[in-house]
Amino acid sequence: MHELSVTTNILNLALEKLKEQELTQIHSISLKIGVMQGYEKQWMQHFFERLSKGTPAEGARLEVEIVPITFRCRDCGCEFAFDAHGTDDCSCPGCHGISYEMISGKEFSIEQMEAS
Ligand SMILES: [Zn+2]
């Protein structure tokens, strides 16, 4: 259940930020997480609700945007999504090349925090 520790870290970070800005209440936190991280949004929200009880983040909304895996072709610059349930053909849809790099799917960031 690795969502528990990551959610604890996010909450601690948010509370620290709140203190730094001399604010008292967190209203919402928005996260951007690549699908490769393997976190379940529902679990994070569930843990957040539990962990934030009795803290200035109690009642805050935790918004999680799961970012899909996308690649960019090194040959033609075409960007395409990785479809794990698709066919075995994983070549570039533009030029059918197989030289490409992952450009999203591994990120993990706090995009925004609303507090007052
Ligand atoms: Zn290509």
PDB file of N, CA, C and O in Angstrom, residues 35 67-73 78-87 89-94 100-105:
ATOM      1  N   VAL A  35       1.161   7.892 -14.887  1.00  0.00           N
ATOM      2  CA  VAL A  35       0.553   6.585 -14.679  1.00  0.00           C
ATOM      3  C   VAL A  35       1.600   5.531 -14.305  1.00  0.00           C
ATOM      4  O   VAL A  35       1.321   4.573 -13.596  1.00  0.00           O
ATOM      5  N   VAL A  67      -1.449  11.254 -15.484  1.00  0.00           N
ATOM      6  CA  VAL A  67      -0.912  11.578 -16.811  1.00  0.00           C
ATOM      7  C   VAL A  67      -0.563  10.288 -17.557  1.00  0.00           C
ATOM      8  O   VAL A  67       0.190   9.460 -17.041  1.00  0.00           O
ATOM      9  N   PRO A  68      -1.124  10.091 -18.738  1.00  0.00           N
ATOM     10  CA  PRO A  68      -0.834   8.867 -19.491  1.00  0.00           C
ATOM     11  C   PRO A  68       0.586   8.856 -20.051  1.00  0.00           C
ATOM     12  O   PRO A  68       1.247   9.889 -20.102  1.00  0.00           O
ATOM     13  N   ILE A  69       1.027   7.700 -20.478  1.00  0.00           N
ATOM     14  CA  ILE A  69       2.351   7.570 -21.082  1.00  0.00           C
ATOM     15  C   ILE A  69       2.286   8.046 -22.531  1.00  0.00           C
ATOM     16  O   ILE A  69       1.442   7.594 -23.288  1.00  0.00           O
ATOM     17  N   THR A  70       3.174   8.970 -22.871  1.00  0.00           N
ATOM     18  CA  THR A  70       3.280   9.354 -24.275  1.00  0.00           C
ATOM     19  C   THR A  70       4.748   9.344 -24.701  1.00  0.00           C
ATOM     20  O   THR A  70       5.648   9.553 -23.887  1.00  0.00           O
ATOM     21  N   PHE A  71       4.933   9.082 -25.972  1.00  0.00           N
ATOM     22  CA  PHE A  71       6.279   9.029 -26.548  1.00  0.00           C
ATOM     23  C   PHE A  71       6.427  10.065 -27.645  1.00  0.00           C
ATOM     24  O   PHE A  71       5.447  10.482 -28.246  1.00  0.00           O
ATOM     25  N   ARG A  72       7.664  10.466 -27.889  1.00  0.00           N
ATOM     26  CA  ARG A  72       7.945  11.311 -29.041  1.00  0.00           C
ATOM     27  C   ARG A  72       8.970  10.602 -29.909  1.00  0.00           C
ATOM     28  O   ARG A  72      10.009  10.145 -29.430  1.00  0.00           O
ATOM     29  N   CYS A  73       8.646  10.527 -31.185  1.00  0.00           N
ATOM     30  CA  CYS A  73       9.516   9.844 -32.135  1.00  0.00           C
ATOM     31  C   CYS A  73      10.760  10.681 -32.404  1.00  0.00           C
ATOM     32  O   CYS A  73      10.665  11.889 -32.624  1.00  0.00           O
ATOM     33  N   CYS A  78       6.768  12.933 -34.153  1.00  0.00           N
ATOM     34  CA  CYS A  78       5.384  12.583 -33.867  1.00  0.00           C
ATOM     35  C   CYS A  78       5.230  12.193 -32.390  1.00  0.00           C
ATOM     36  O   CYS A  78       6.080  11.508 -31.839  1.00  0.00           O
ATOM     37  N   GLU A  79       4.164  12.669 -31.743  1.00  0.00           N
ATOM     38  CA  GLU A  79       3.905  12.290 -30.357  1.00  0.00           C
ATOM     39  C   GLU A  79       2.731  11.326 -30.310  1.00  0.00           C
ATOM     40  O   GLU A  79       1.710  11.567 -30.946  1.00  0.00           O
ATOM     41  N   PHE A  80       2.907  10.255 -29.598  1.00  0.00           N
ATOM     42  CA  PHE A  80       1.822   9.276 -29.544  1.00  0.00           C
ATOM     43  C   PHE A  80       1.708   8.629 -28.180  1.00  0.00           C
ATOM     44  O   PHE A  80       2.673   8.558 -27.424  1.00  0.00           O
ATOM     45  N   ALA A  81       0.485   8.180 -27.865  1.00  0.00           N
ATOM     46  CA  ALA A  81       0.223   7.572 -26.570  1.00  0.00           C
ATOM     47  C   ALA A  81       0.571   6.101 -26.608  1.00  0.00           C
ATOM     48  O   ALA A  81       0.495   5.458 -27.657  1.00  0.00           O
ATOM     49  N   PHE A  82       0.952   5.598 -25.461  1.00  0.00           N
ATOM     50  CA  PHE A  82       1.238   4.183 -25.358  1.00  0.00           C
ATOM     51  C   PHE A  82      -0.040   3.475 -24.936  1.00  0.00           C
ATOM     52  O   PHE A  82      -0.654   3.808 -23.940  1.00  0.00           O
ATOM     53  N   ASP A  83      -0.444   2.523 -25.704  1.00  0.00           N
ATOM     54  CA  ASP A  83      -1.655   1.792 -25.399  1.00  0.00           C
ATOM     55  C   ASP A  83      -1.300   0.359 -25.020  1.00  0.00           C
ATOM     56  O   ASP A  83      -1.019  -0.482 -25.856  1.00  0.00           O
ATOM     57  N   ALA A  84      -1.295   0.111 -23.714  1.00  0.00           N
ATOM     58  CA  ALA A  84      -0.863  -1.190 -23.205  1.00  0.00           C
ATOM     59  C   ALA A  84      -1.798  -2.323 -23.606  1.00  0.00           C
ATOM     60  O   ALA A  84      -1.420  -3.489 -23.578  1.00  0.00           O
ATOM     61  N   HIS A  85      -3.026  -1.956 -23.957  1.00  0.00           N
ATOM     62  CA  HIS A  85      -3.984  -3.005 -24.304  1.00  0.00           C
ATOM     63  C   HIS A  85      -4.186  -3.110 -25.808  1.00  0.00           C
ATOM     64  O   HIS A  85      -5.084  -3.789 -26.287  1.00  0.00           O
ATOM     65  N   GLY A  86      -3.367  -2.410 -26.532  1.00  0.00           N
ATOM     66  CA  GLY A  86      -3.496  -2.415 -27.987  1.00  0.00           C
ATOM     67  C   GLY A  86      -2.755  -3.588 -28.608  1.00  0.00           C
ATOM     68  O   GLY A  86      -2.576  -4.631 -27.997  1.00  0.00           O
ATOM     69  N   THR A  87      -2.278  -3.376 -29.797  1.00  0.00           N
ATOM     70  CA  THR A  87      -1.583  -4.437 -30.503  1.00  0.00           C
ATOM     71  C   THR A  87      -0.125  -4.512 -30.058  1.00  0.00           C
ATOM     72  O   THR A  87       0.337  -3.697 -29.274  1.00  0.00           O
ATOM     73  N   ASP A  89       2.237  -3.972 -31.990  1.00  0.00           N
ATOM     74  CA  ASP A  89       2.949  -3.016 -32.827  1.00  0.00           C
ATOM     75  C   ASP A  89       3.193  -1.742 -32.037  1.00  0.00           C
ATOM     76  O   ASP A  89       2.282  -0.980 -31.758  1.00  0.00           O
ATOM     77  N   CYS A  90       4.458  -1.513 -31.644  1.00  0.00           N
ATOM     78  CA  CYS A  90       4.724  -0.310 -30.868  1.00  0.00           C
ATOM     79  C   CYS A  90       5.642   0.633 -31.624  1.00  0.00           C
ATOM     80  O   CYS A  90       6.434   1.345 -31.052  1.00  0.00           O
ATOM     81  N   SER A  91       5.537   0.621 -32.918  1.00  0.00           N
ATOM     82  CA  SER A  91       6.333   1.549 -33.716  1.00  0.00           C
ATOM     83  C   SER A  91       5.585   2.877 -33.844  1.00  0.00           C
ATOM     84  O   SER A  91       4.397   2.965 -33.558  1.00  0.00           O
ATOM     85  N   CYS A  92       6.307   3.890 -34.274  1.00  0.00           N
ATOM     86  CA  CYS A  92       5.731   5.223 -34.424  1.00  0.00           C
ATOM     87  C   CYS A  92       4.606   5.206 -35.463  1.00  0.00           C
ATOM     88  O   CYS A  92       4.783   4.688 -36.559  1.00  0.00           O
ATOM     89  N   PRO A  93       3.447   5.796 -35.099  1.00  0.00           N
ATOM     90  CA  PRO A  93       2.330   5.801 -36.056  1.00  0.00           C
ATOM     91  C   PRO A  93       2.592   6.722 -37.253  1.00  0.00           C
ATOM     92  O   PRO A  93       1.938   6.609 -38.281  1.00  0.00           O
ATOM     93  N   GLY A  94       3.575   7.615 -37.108  1.00  0.00           N
ATOM     94  CA  GLY A  94       3.879   8.541 -38.191  1.00  0.00           C
ATOM     95  C   GLY A  94       4.787   7.929 -39.244  1.00  0.00           C
ATOM     96  O   GLY A  94       4.489   7.959 -40.438  1.00  0.00           O
ATOM     97  N   TYR A 100      12.219   6.174 -30.175  1.00  0.00           N
ATOM     98  CA  TYR A 100      11.437   7.232 -29.543  1.00  0.00           C
ATOM     99  C   TYR A 100      11.742   7.312 -28.056  1.00  0.00           C
ATOM    100  O   TYR A 100      12.307   6.402 -27.471  1.00  0.00           O
ATOM    101  N   GLU A 101      11.360   8.434 -27.450  1.00  0.00           N
ATOM    102  CA  GLU A 101      11.612   8.623 -26.022  1.00  0.00           C
ATOM    103  C   GLU A 101      10.308   8.912 -25.295  1.00  0.00           C
ATOM    104  O   GLU A 101       9.381   9.471 -25.870  1.00  0.00           O
ATOM    105  N   MET A 102      10.280   8.529 -24.030  1.00  0.00           N
ATOM    106  CA  MET A 102       9.098   8.787 -23.228  1.00  0.00           C
ATOM    107  C   MET A 102       9.087  10.247 -22.811  1.00  0.00           C
ATOM    108  O   MET A 102      10.070  10.766 -22.291  1.00  0.00           O
ATOM    109  N   ILE A 103       7.986  10.944 -23.059  1.00  0.00           N
ATOM    110  CA  ILE A 103       7.936  12.360 -22.664  1.00  0.00           C
ATOM    111  C   ILE A 103       6.961  12.625 -21.528  1.00  0.00           C
ATOM    112  O   ILE A 103       6.980  13.677 -20.924  1.00  0.00           O
ATOM    113  N   SER A 104       6.101  11.676 -21.223  1.00  0.00           N
ATOM    114  CA  SER A 104       5.279  11.824 -20.025  1.00  0.00           C
ATOM    115  C   SER A 104       4.864  10.457 -19.520  1.00  0.00           C
ATOM    116  O   SER A 104       4.946   9.468 -20.233  1.00  0.00           O
ATOM    117  N   GLY A 105       4.438  10.448 -18.262  1.00  0.00           N
ATOM    118  CA  GLY A 105       4.015   9.180 -17.662  1.00  0.00           C
ATOM    119  C   GLY A 105       4.744   8.877 -16.370  1.00  0.00           C
ATOM    120  O   GLY A 105       4.378   7.989 -15.630  1.00  0.00           O
TER     121      GLY A 105
END
